[in-house]
Tab-separated table of N, CA and C in Angstrom:
chain	number	residue	atom	x	y	z
D	6	MET	N	-40.793	-31.480	-30.090
D	6	MET	CA	-40.687	-30.684	-28.886
D	6	MET	C	-40.458	-31.577	-27.669
D	7	TYR	N	-41.154	-32.673	-27.607
D	7	TYR	CA	-41.036	-33.587	-26.486
D	7	TYR	C	-39.603	-34.116	-26.359
D	8	LYS	N	-38.974	-34.431	-27.491
D	8	LYS	CA	-37.606	-34.973	-27.491
D	8	LYS	C	-36.624	-33.915	-26.959
D	9	THR	N	-36.815	-32.668	-27.334
D	9	THR	CA	-35.952	-31.577	-26.879
D	9	THR	C	-36.086	-31.391	-25.364
D	10	GLN	N	-37.308	-31.451	-24.863
D	10	GLN	CA	-37.534	-31.326	-23.420
D	10	GLN	C	-36.881	-32.472	-22.661
D	11	LYS	N	-36.956	-33.656	-23.225
D	11	LYS	CA	-36.360	-34.835	-22.588
D	11	LYS	C	-34.835	-34.696	-22.519
D	12	ILE	N	-34.239	-34.241	-23.607
D	12	ILE	CA	-32.778	-34.047	-23.647
D	12	ILE	C	-32.382	-32.957	-22.652
D	13	LEU	N	-33.148	-31.873	-22.614
D	13	LEU	CA	-32.870	-30.786	-21.676
D	13	LEU	C	-32.984	-31.273	-20.232
D	14	PHE	N	-34.024	-32.047	-19.931
D	14	PHE	CA	-34.216	-32.590	-18.590
D	14	PHE	C	-33.041	-33.492	-18.190
D	15	ILE	N	-32.624	-34.366	-19.108
D	15	ILE	CA	-31.504	-35.271	-18.824
D	15	ILE	C	-30.219	-34.469	-18.620
D	16	THR	N	-29.974	-33.465	-19.457
D	16	THR	CA	-28.763	-32.635	-19.352
D	16	THR	C	-28.725	-31.907	-18.006
D	17	ILE	N	-29.856	-31.306	-17.631
D	17	ILE	CA	-29.929	-30.588	-16.350
D	17	ILE	C	-29.748	-31.557	-15.187
D	18	SER	N	-30.338	-32.727	-15.287
D	18	SER	CA	-30.196	-33.736	-14.224
D	18	SER	C	-28.748	-34.150	-14.058
D	19	ILE	N	-28.069	-34.398	-15.159
D	19	ILE	CA	-26.646	-34.792	-15.107
D	19	ILE	C	-25.815	-33.655	-14.516
D	20	LEU	N	-26.102	-32.425	-14.939
D	20	LEU	CA	-25.378	-31.271	-14.418
D	20	LEU	C	-25.575	-31.131	-12.912
D	21	LEU	N	-26.813	-31.246	-12.461
D	21	LEU	CA	-27.101	-31.162	-11.030
D	21	LEU	C	-26.436	-32.292	-10.255
D	22	PHE	N	-26.413	-33.474	-10.834
D	22	PHE	CA	-25.754	-34.612	-10.194
D	22	PHE	C	-24.265	-34.312	-9.982
D	23	PHE	N	-23.603	-33.815	-11.035
D	23	PHE	CA	-22.167	-33.520	-10.925
D	23	PHE	C	-21.894	-32.357	-9.976
D	24	LEU	N	-22.763	-31.342	-9.996
D	24	LEU	CA	-22.587	-30.246	-9.050
D	24	LEU	C	-22.738	-30.740	-7.613
D	25	GLY	N	-23.701	-31.622	-7.379
D	25	GLY	CA	-23.881	-32.218	-6.055
D	25	GLY	C	-22.673	-33.029	-5.646
D	26	MET	N	-22.117	-33.783	-6.580
D	26	MET	CA	-20.917	-34.580	-6.292
D	26	MET	C	-19.740	-33.666	-5.929
D	27	ILE	N	-19.558	-32.609	-6.704
D	27	ILE	CA	-18.460	-31.678	-6.446
D	27	ILE	C	-18.636	-31.032	-5.072
D	28	TRP	N	-19.863	-30.591	-4.752
D	28	TRP	CA	-20.128	-29.981	-3.457
D	28	TRP	C	-19.863	-30.981	-2.330
D	29	GLY	N	-20.332	-32.197	-2.492
D	29	GLY	CA	-20.140	-33.229	-1.475
D	29	GLY	C	-18.670	-33.552	-1.249
D	30	ILE	N	-17.931	-33.688	-2.331
D	30	ILE	CA	-16.498	-33.996	-2.225
D	30	ILE	C	-15.750	-32.837	-1.581
D	31	SER	N	-16.071	-31.590	-1.995
D	31	SER	CA	-15.355	-30.447	-1.413
D	31	SER	C	-15.677	-30.306	0.071
D	32	SER	N	-16.905	-30.570	0.449
D	32	SER	CA	-17.281	-30.517	1.865
D	32	SER	C	-16.527	-31.574	2.666
D	33	LEU	N	-16.435	-32.761	2.115
D	33	LEU	CA	-15.698	-33.848	2.759
D	33	LEU	C	-14.221	-33.495	2.875
D	34	LEU	N	-13.650	-32.930	1.811
D	34	LEU	CA	-12.233	-32.551	1.832
D	34	LEU	C	-11.965	-31.451	2.859
D	35	ASP	N	-12.893	-30.491	2.976
D	35	ASP	CA	-12.739	-29.437	3.988
D	35	ASP	C	-12.677	-30.028	5.388
D	36	ARG	N	-13.607	-30.921	5.681
D	36	ARG	CA	-13.636	-31.537	7.014
D	36	ARG	C	-12.379	-32.363	7.255
D	37	GLU	N	-11.969	-33.105	6.247
D	37	GLU	CA	-10.778	-33.951	6.391
D	37	GLU	C	-9.521	-33.097	6.541
D	38	ALA	N	-9.448	-31.994	5.790
D	38	ALA	CA	-8.289	-31.101	5.900
D	38	ALA	C	-8.208	-30.510	7.303
D	39	GLU	N	-9.335	-30.123	7.876
D	39	GLU	CA	-9.343	-29.576	9.244
D	39	GLU	C	-8.901	-30.641	10.235
D	40	ASN	N	-9.366	-31.885	10.048
D	40	ASN	CA	-8.943	-32.985	10.932
D	40	ASN	C	-7.441	-33.222	10.837
D	41	ILE	N	-6.921	-33.228	9.619
D	41	ILE	CA	-5.484	-33.437	9.419
D	41	ILE	C	-4.701	-32.301	10.079
D	42	LEU	N	-5.161	-31.064	9.850
D	42	LEU	CA	-4.493	-29.904	10.444
D	42	LEU	C	-4.468	-30.009	11.969
D	43	ASN	N	-5.591	-30.416	12.557
D	43	ASN	CA	-5.660	-30.541	14.014
D	43	ASN	C	-4.787	-31.674	14.541
D	44	ASN	N	-4.584	-32.711	13.745
D	44	ASN	CA	-3.744	-33.834	14.175
D	44	ASN	C	-2.262	-33.570	13.982
D	45	ILE	N	-1.919	-32.738	13.022
D	45	ILE	CA	-0.505	-32.468	12.734
D	45	ILE	C	0.040	-31.365	13.629
D	46	TYR	N	-0.742	-30.288	13.784
D	46	TYR	CA	-0.258	-29.112	14.498
D	46	TYR	C	-0.864	-29.029	15.895
D	47	LEU	N	-0.016	-28.774	16.857
D	47	LEU	CA	-0.482	-28.526	18.218
D	47	LEU	C	-0.923	-27.073	18.310
D	48	LYS	N	-1.901	-26.807	19.168
D	48	LYS	CA	-2.367	-25.442	19.352
D	48	LYS	C	-2.197	-25.040	20.808
D	49	ASP	N	-1.955	-23.753	21.011
D	49	ASP	CA	-1.807	-23.254	22.383
D	49	ASP	C	-3.179	-22.970	22.995
D	50	ALA	N	-3.197	-22.387	24.172
D	50	ALA	CA	-4.449	-22.141	24.902
D	50	ALA	C	-5.403	-21.218	24.149
D	51	GLN	N	-4.884	-20.337	23.307
D	51	GLN	CA	-5.732	-19.423	22.528
D	51	GLN	C	-6.179	-20.036	21.198
D	52	GLY	N	-5.787	-21.292	20.949
D	52	GLY	CA	-6.161	-21.951	19.703
D	52	GLY	C	-5.264	-21.606	18.529
D	53	ILE	N	-4.120	-20.996	18.810
D	53	ILE	CA	-3.170	-20.623	17.760
D	53	ILE	C	-2.187	-21.769	17.558
D	54	ILE	N	-1.893	-22.076	16.303
D	54	ILE	CA	-0.932	-23.131	15.984
D	54	ILE	C	0.399	-22.775	16.643
D	55	GLU	N	0.956	-23.748	17.382
D	55	GLU	CA	2.207	-23.494	18.103
D	55	GLU	C	3.299	-23.001	17.165
D	56	GLY	N	3.990	-21.959	17.595
D	56	GLY	CA	5.082	-21.385	16.814
D	56	GLY	C	4.624	-20.372	15.782
D	57	GLU	N	3.323	-20.167	15.666
D	57	GLU	CA	2.815	-19.245	14.650
D	57	GLU	C	2.145	-18.017	15.257
D	58	GLY	N	2.310	-17.823	16.549
D	58	GLY	CA	1.708	-16.678	17.227
D	58	GLY	C	2.498	-15.405	16.995
D	59	PRO	N	2.028	-14.323	17.592
D	59	PRO	CA	2.724	-13.042	17.441
D	59	PRO	C	4.118	-13.080	18.057
D	60	ILE	N	4.991	-12.239	17.520
D	60	ILE	CA	6.359	-12.123	18.032
D	60	ILE	C	6.525	-10.703	18.569
D	61	GLU	N	7.033	-10.587	19.786
D	61	GLU	CA	7.308	-9.283	20.386
D	61	GLU	C	8.661	-9.317	21.080
D	62	VAL	N	9.497	-8.356	20.733
D	62	VAL	CA	10.783	-8.186	21.406
D	62	VAL	C	10.797	-6.755	21.928
D	63	LYS	N	10.478	-6.602	23.213
D	63	LYS	CA	10.417	-5.276	23.834
D	63	LYS	C	11.659	-5.069	24.688
D	64	ARG	N	12.367	-3.978	24.384
D	64	ARG	CA	13.572	-3.684	25.161
D	64	ARG	C	13.618	-2.229	25.617
D	65	GLY	N	12.474	-1.568	25.554
D	65	GLY	CA	12.412	-0.181	26.007
D	65	GLY	C	12.999	0.812	25.026
D	66	GLY	N	13.051	0.451	23.755
D	66	GLY	CA	13.603	1.355	22.753
D	66	GLY	C	12.661	2.502	22.413
D	67	LYS	N	13.202	3.499	21.707
D	67	LYS	CA	12.402	4.643	21.265
D	67	LYS	C	11.958	4.473	19.812
D	68	GLU	N	12.426	3.397	19.197
D	68	GLU	CA	12.056	3.080	17.826
D	68	GLU	C	11.563	1.642	17.774
D	69	ALA	N	10.707	1.371	16.796
D	69	ALA	CA	10.174	0.011	16.666
D	69	ALA	C	10.015	-0.367	15.202
D	70	PHE	N	10.244	-1.636	14.933
D	70	PHE	CA	9.936	-2.233	13.636
D	70	PHE	C	8.671	-3.059	13.811
D	71	ILE	N	7.757	-2.936	12.866
D	71	ILE	CA	6.543	-3.749	12.851
D	71	ILE	C	6.544	-4.534	11.548
D	72	PHE	N	6.464	-5.846	11.657
D	72	PHE	CA	6.429	-6.726	10.493
D	72	PHE	C	5.024	-7.318	10.392
D	73	ILE	N	4.352	-7.049	9.290
D	73	ILE	CA	2.984	-7.540	9.124
D	73	ILE	C	2.969	-8.559	7.993
D	74	HIS	N	2.562	-9.778	8.336
D	74	HIS	CA	2.587	-10.879	7.368
D	74	HIS	C	1.457	-10.771	6.346
D	75	GLY	N	1.558	-11.564	5.301
D	75	GLY	CA	0.580	-11.559	4.228
D	75	GLY	C	-0.578	-12.516	4.455
D	76	PHE	N	-1.373	-12.667	3.427
D	76	PHE	CA	-2.574	-13.496	3.449
D	76	PHE	C	-2.230	-14.959	3.721
D	77	MET	N	-2.876	-15.519	4.724
D	77	MET	CA	-2.710	-16.911	5.145
D	77	MET	C	-1.253	-17.265	5.449
D	78	ALA	N	-0.508	-16.275	5.908
D	78	ALA	CA	0.872	-16.487	6.348
D	78	ALA	C	0.915	-16.263	7.863
D	79	TYR	N	2.109	-16.273	8.425
D	79	TYR	CA	2.263	-16.166	9.874
D	79	TYR	C	3.432	-15.247	10.213
D	80	PRO	N	3.459	-14.718	11.436
D	80	PRO	CA	4.599	-13.911	11.868
D	80	PRO	C	5.925	-14.669	11.787
D	81	SER	N	5.877	-15.985	11.903
D	81	SER	CA	7.114	-16.774	11.872
D	81	SER	C	7.877	-16.601	10.562
D	82	GLY	N	7.214	-16.107	9.536
D	82	GLY	CA	7.904	-15.830	8.275
D	82	GLY	C	8.964	-14.742	8.426
D	83	PHE	N	8.840	-13.938	9.466
D	83	PHE	CA	9.798	-12.865	9.734
D	83	PHE	C	10.788	-13.234	10.832
D	84	LYS	N	10.712	-14.466	11.325
D	84	LYS	CA	11.513	-14.874	12.488
D	84	LYS	C	13.020	-14.627	12.289
D	85	GLU	N	13.555	-15.017	11.151
D	85	GLU	CA	15.003	-14.852	10.917
D	85	GLU	C	15.374	-13.376	10.835
D	86	THR	N	14.562	-12.585	10.162
D	86	THR	CA	14.827	-11.147	10.056
D	86	THR	C	14.791	-10.500	11.434
D	87	ILE	N	13.796	-10.869	12.218
D	87	ILE	CA	13.684	-10.326	13.575
D	87	ILE	C	14.890	-10.724	14.412
D	88	GLU	N	15.345	-11.944	14.248
D	88	GLU	CA	16.523	-12.423	14.996
D	88	GLU	C	17.762	-11.606	14.627
D	89	VAL	N	17.944	-11.327	13.349
D	89	VAL	CA	19.094	-10.522	12.904
D	89	VAL	C	19.010	-9.115	13.492
D	90	LEU	N	17.815	-8.502	13.410
D	90	LEU	CA	17.655	-7.154	13.957
D	90	LEU	C	17.822	-7.146	15.478
D	91	LYS	N	17.320	-8.176	16.112
D	91	LYS	CA	17.446	-8.295	17.575
D	91	LYS	C	18.916	-8.307	17.988
D	92	ASN	N	19.737	-8.988	17.222
D	92	ASN	CA	21.159	-9.096	17.539
D	92	ASN	C	21.965	-7.866	17.125
D	93	ASN	N	21.464	-7.096	16.157
D	93	ASN	CA	22.239	-5.984	15.622
D	93	ASN	C	21.691	-4.597	15.958
D	94	LEU	N	20.464	-4.523	16.396
D	94	LEU	CA	19.867	-3.238	16.772
D	94	LEU	C	19.257	-3.345	18.174
D	95	PRO	N	20.095	-3.348	19.201
D	95	PRO	CA	19.598	-3.571	20.555
D	95	PRO	C	18.694	-2.456	21.091
D	96	HIS	N	18.679	-1.309	20.442
D	96	HIS	CA	17.874	-0.176	20.915
D	96	HIS	C	16.480	-0.131	20.272
D	97	VAL	N	16.159	-1.114	19.427
D	97	VAL	CA	14.893	-1.117	18.682
D	97	VAL	C	14.000	-2.255	19.167
D	98	ASP	N	12.713	-1.952	19.374
D	98	ASP	CA	11.731	-2.985	19.713
D	98	ASP	C	11.165	-3.568	18.416
D	99	LEU	N	10.778	-4.832	18.474
D	99	LEU	CA	10.351	-5.547	17.267
D	99	LEU	C	8.998	-6.216	17.494
D	100	TYR	N	8.115	-6.082	16.509
D	100	TYR	CA	6.780	-6.667	16.608
D	100	TYR	C	6.404	-7.363	15.291
D	101	ALA	N	5.756	-8.489	15.423
D	101	ALA	CA	5.159	-9.178	14.277
D	101	ALA	C	3.815	-9.738	14.765
D	102	PRO	N	2.748	-8.964	14.594
D	102	PRO	CA	1.442	-9.419	15.090
D	102	PRO	C	0.875	-10.544	14.230
D	103	LEU	N	-0.008	-11.312	14.810
D	103	LEU	CA	-0.750	-12.336	14.071
D	103	LEU	C	-2.086	-11.716	13.670
D	104	LEU	N	-2.324	-11.624	12.375
D	104	LEU	CA	-3.560	-11.015	11.893
D	104	LEU	C	-4.773	-11.876	12.241
D	105	PRO	N	-5.930	-11.253	12.412
D	105	PRO	CA	-7.155	-12.016	12.667
D	105	PRO	C	-7.377	-13.059	11.562
D	106	TYR	N	-7.961	-14.185	11.928
D	106	TYR	CA	-8.302	-15.304	11.041
D	106	TYR	C	-7.089	-16.105	10.582
D	107	HIS	N	-5.920	-15.788	11.045
D	107	HIS	CA	-4.698	-16.483	10.649
D	107	HIS	C	-4.171	-17.328	11.808
D	108	GLY	N	-3.537	-18.443	11.477
D	108	GLY	CA	-2.840	-19.257	12.473
D	108	GLY	C	-3.722	-20.059	13.399
D	109	ARG	N	-4.989	-20.215	13.050
D	109	ARG	CA	-5.901	-20.924	13.955
D	109	ARG	C	-6.598	-22.117	13.311
D	110	GLY	N	-6.451	-22.296	12.035
D	110	GLY	CA	-7.096	-23.416	11.361
D	110	GLY	C	-8.045	-22.952	10.267
D	111	LEU	N	-8.576	-23.906	9.545
D	111	LEU	CA	-9.405	-23.603	8.383
D	111	LEU	C	-10.766	-23.019	8.751
D	112	LYS	N	-11.349	-23.475	9.847
D	112	LYS	CA	-12.657	-22.936	10.252
D	112	LYS	C	-12.566	-21.439	10.499
D	113	GLU	N	-11.512	-21.024	11.172
D	113	GLU	CA	-11.321	-19.601	11.453
D	113	GLU	C	-10.998	-18.846	10.162
D	114	ALA	N	-10.206	-19.436	9.289
D	114	ALA	CA	-9.840	-18.786	8.028
D	114	ALA	C	-11.063	-18.537	7.148
D	115	LYS	N	-12.040	-19.409	7.241
D	115	LYS	CA	-13.262	-19.247	6.436
D	115	LYS	C	-14.075	-18.030	6.856
D	116	LYS	N	-13.846	-17.535	8.061
D	116	LYS	CA	-14.570	-16.355	8.555
D	116	LYS	C	-13.943	-15.052	8.066
D	117	PHE	N	-12.903	-15.155	7.272
D	117	PHE	CA	-12.094	-14.025	6.813
D	117	PHE	C	-12.944	-12.797	6.485
D	118	ASN	N	-12.532	-11.652	7.048
D	118	ASN	CA	-13.217	-10.387	6.803
D	118	ASN	C	-12.155	-9.311	6.634
D	119	ASN	N	-12.052	-8.802	5.432
D	119	ASN	CA	-11.022	-7.826	5.087
D	119	ASN	C	-11.091	-6.581	5.975
D	120	ARG	N	-12.285	-6.108	6.254
D	120	ARG	CA	-12.420	-4.885	7.067
D	120	ARG	C	-11.928	-5.089	8.494
D	121	VAL	N	-12.150	-6.256	9.034
D	121	VAL	CA	-11.665	-6.551	10.384
D	121	VAL	C	-10.133	-6.501	10.393
D	122	ILE	N	-9.522	-7.071	9.363
D	122	ILE	CA	-8.051	-7.071	9.290
D	122	ILE	C	-7.525	-5.657	9.093
D	123	GLU	N	-8.148	-4.887	8.214
D	123	GLU	CA	-7.733	-3.491	8.012
D	123	GLU	C	-7.812	-2.710	9.320
D	124	SER	N	-8.893	-2.878	10.029
D	124	SER	CA	-9.080	-2.183	11.302
D	124	SER	C	-8.016	-2.606	12.315
D	125	TYR	N	-7.718	-3.903	12.351
D	125	TYR	CA	-6.696	-4.410	13.275
D	125	TYR	C	-5.333	-3.788	12.955
D	126	VAL	N	-4.955	-3.799	11.681
D	126	VAL	CA	-3.653	-3.242	11.275
D	126	VAL	C	-3.597	-1.760	11.617
D	127	ASN	N	-4.657	-1.039	11.304
D	127	ASN	CA	-4.721	0.388	11.601
D	127	ASN	C	-4.548	0.639	13.095
D	128	SER	N	-5.287	-0.093	13.912
D	128	SER	CA	-5.206	0.073	15.372
D	128	SER	C	-3.829	-0.299	15.908
D	129	PHE	N	-3.275	-1.391	15.402
D	129	PHE	CA	-1.966	-1.847	15.873
D	129	PHE	C	-0.904	-0.788	15.590
D	130	ILE	N	-0.895	-0.273	14.364
D	130	ILE	CA	0.102	0.734	13.991
D	130	ILE	C	-0.121	2.022	14.779
D	131	LYS	N	-1.370	2.432	14.911
D	131	LYS	CA	-1.673	3.661	15.669
D	131	LYS	C	-1.210	3.532	17.118
D	132	ASP	N	-1.474	2.390	17.721
D	132	ASP	CA	-1.052	2.148	19.103
D	132	ASP	C	0.470	2.236	19.240
D	133	LYS	N	1.194	1.601	18.314
D	133	LYS	CA	2.662	1.638	18.392
D	133	LYS	C	3.196	3.032	18.072
D	134	ALA	N	2.544	3.752	17.165
D	134	ALA	CA	2.992	5.108	16.815
D	134	ALA	C	2.913	6.032	18.024
D	135	GLU	N	1.957	5.776	18.900
D	135	GLU	CA	1.821	6.597	20.107
D	135	GLU	C	2.885	6.252	21.156
D	136	GLN	N	3.445	5.062	21.069
D	136	GLN	CA	4.417	4.610	22.069
D	136	GLN	C	5.869	4.915	21.711
D	137	TYR	N	6.151	5.164	20.433
D	137	TYR	CA	7.542	5.290	19.974
D	137	TYR	C	7.779	6.614	19.262
D	138	ASP	N	9.049	7.038	19.271
D	138	ASP	CA	9.436	8.238	18.534
D	138	ASP	C	9.386	7.979	17.031
D	139	LYS	N	9.735	6.770	16.640
D	139	LYS	CA	9.773	6.424	15.216
D	139	LYS	C	9.406	4.958	15.057
D	140	ILE	N	8.595	4.659	14.047
D	140	ILE	CA	8.290	3.261	13.744
D	140	ILE	C	8.561	2.995	12.266
D	141	TYR	N	8.937	1.764	12.000
D	141	TYR	CA	9.164	1.298	10.639
D	141	TYR	C	8.227	0.112	10.424
D	142	VAL	N	7.497	0.139	9.330
D	142	VAL	CA	6.543	-0.936	9.077
D	142	VAL	C	6.964	-1.678	7.814
D	143	VAL	N	7.115	-2.989	7.950
D	143	VAL	CA	7.411	-3.865	6.824
D	143	VAL	C	6.178	-4.741	6.638
D	144	ALA	N	5.567	-4.621	5.472
D	144	ALA	CA	4.334	-5.360	5.217
D	144	ALA	C	4.515	-6.212	3.973
D	145	SER	N	4.155	-7.465	4.087
D	145	SER	CA	4.361	-8.425	3.013
D	145	SER	C	3.040	-8.738	2.313
D	146	SER	N	3.073	-8.779	0.999
D	146	SER	CA	1.950	-9.250	0.189
D	146	SER	C	0.664	-8.498	0.521
D	147	TYR	N	-0.339	-9.224	0.931
D	147	TYR	CA	-1.653	-8.660	1.265
D	147	TYR	C	-1.538	-7.524	2.276
D	148	ALA	N	-0.681	-7.668	3.257
D	148	ALA	CA	-0.506	-6.626	4.269
D	148	ALA	C	0.088	-5.358	3.651
D	149	GLY	N	0.885	-5.514	2.597
D	149	GLY	CA	1.414	-4.348	1.886
D	149	GLY	C	0.300	-3.538	1.248
D	150	ALA	N	-0.689	-4.236	0.702
D	150	ALA	CA	-1.836	-3.543	0.113
D	150	ALA	C	-2.635	-2.821	1.197
D	151	ILE	N	-2.809	-3.463	2.339
D	151	ILE	CA	-3.537	-2.830	3.448
D	151	ILE	C	-2.789	-1.587	3.920
D	152	LEU	N	-1.478	-1.693	4.082
D	152	LEU	CA	-0.681	-0.558	4.539
D	152	LEU	C	-0.736	0.577	3.519
D	153	SER	N	-0.614	0.258	2.248
D	153	SER	CA	-0.700	1.283	1.200
D	153	SER	C	-2.040	1.995	1.271
D	154	LYS	N	-3.104	1.230	1.405
D	154	LYS	CA	-4.443	1.812	1.501
D	154	LYS	C	-4.548	2.718	2.726
D	155	LEU	N	-4.030	2.260	3.850
D	155	LEU	CA	-4.054	3.050	5.082
D	155	LEU	C	-3.348	4.386	4.874
D	156	LEU	N	-2.162	4.348	4.308
D	156	LEU	CA	-1.395	5.577	4.104
D	156	LEU	C	-2.075	6.507	3.106
D	157	LEU	N	-2.617	5.946	2.036
D	157	LEU	CA	-3.266	6.773	1.025
D	157	LEU	C	-4.573	7.371	1.538
D	158	GLU	N	-5.339	6.600	2.302
D	158	GLU	CA	-6.610	7.104	2.846
D	158	GLU	C	-6.387	8.151	3.924
D	159	LYS	N	-5.400	7.930	4.774
D	159	LYS	CA	-5.168	8.841	5.893
D	159	LYS	C	-4.571	10.162	5.428
D	160	GLY	N	-3.804	10.113	4.332
D	160	GLY	CA	-3.194	11.336	3.830
D	160	GLY	C	-2.475	12.078	4.933
D	161	GLY	N	-2.878	13.340	5.161
D	161	GLY	CA	-2.258	14.170	6.190
D	161	GLY	C	-2.587	13.711	7.602
D	162	ASN	N	-3.544	12.796	7.749
D	162	ASN	CA	-3.920	12.327	9.075
D	162	ASN	C	-3.131	11.095	9.516
D	163	ALA	N	-2.268	10.578	8.659
D	163	ALA	CA	-1.456	9.413	9.038
D	163	ALA	C	-0.515	9.838	10.155
D	164	PRO	N	-0.226	8.924	11.074
D	164	PRO	CA	0.733	9.282	12.133
D	164	PRO	C	2.019	9.807	11.506
D	165	ARG	N	2.553	10.901	12.033
D	165	ARG	CA	3.757	11.511	11.458
D	165	ARG	C	4.895	10.507	11.344
D	166	LYS	N	4.911	9.552	12.230
D	166	LYS	CA	5.988	8.572	12.206
D	166	LYS	C	5.895	7.648	10.998
D	167	LEU	N	4.747	7.692	10.279
D	167	LEU	CA	4.582	6.854	9.098
D	167	LEU	C	4.802	7.614	7.796
D	168	GLU	N	5.103	8.897	7.884
D	168	GLU	CA	5.283	9.668	6.658
D	168	GLU	C	6.476	9.123	5.889
D	169	GLY	N	6.395	9.248	4.603
D	169	GLY	CA	7.477	8.753	3.765
D	169	GLY	C	6.906	8.193	2.488
D	170	SER	N	7.726	7.498	1.767
D	170	SER	CA	7.282	6.979	0.488
D	170	SER	C	6.920	5.500	0.598
D	171	LEU	N	6.016	5.099	-0.259
D	171	LEU	CA	5.677	3.688	-0.380
D	171	LEU	C	6.633	3.096	-1.403
D	172	ARG	N	7.180	1.967	-1.068
D	172	ARG	CA	8.108	1.333	-1.992
D	172	ARG	C	7.671	-0.085	-2.274
D	173	GLU	N	7.784	-0.482	-3.509
D	173	GLU	CA	7.484	-1.855	-3.888
D	173	GLU	C	8.776	-2.562	-4.225
D	174	PHE	N	8.840	-3.805	-3.814
D	174	PHE	CA	10.042	-4.589	-4.102
D	174	PHE	C	9.651	-5.783	-4.946
């Protein structure tokens, strides 16, 4: 019995040692990654990585496109599409909001809260639906799931401008 306890004690000690090492290394890597991110990317006055903030093209149109980026992505992913629409649809306003916890660094990303993002998307779309005759929403990846959930939960209460079918590509 004594030999079994000794082996168990040694095994648990080794396991705890390795878990401590893994925790220590990951903590060090997190801090170093944040330092590297802060040294590579410049941030604006709001702490947003330069070039990764929200995009708005307002021209007084009666219709609007809203582009919502995915998880840990940025509005800049839609920059080329927005540029094409800007040049070809002069009567349409264009929006690509920056979701909460995105574009600010790893410390902010660690605070990630799905409900806060859902609420933000819901409010953003509701606000734009009140301002325009018609809105079109393009949602990528994670934002597509949020939009689908919003439409399915709201049912008949969804803004009329959002009625239509959900499509997957």
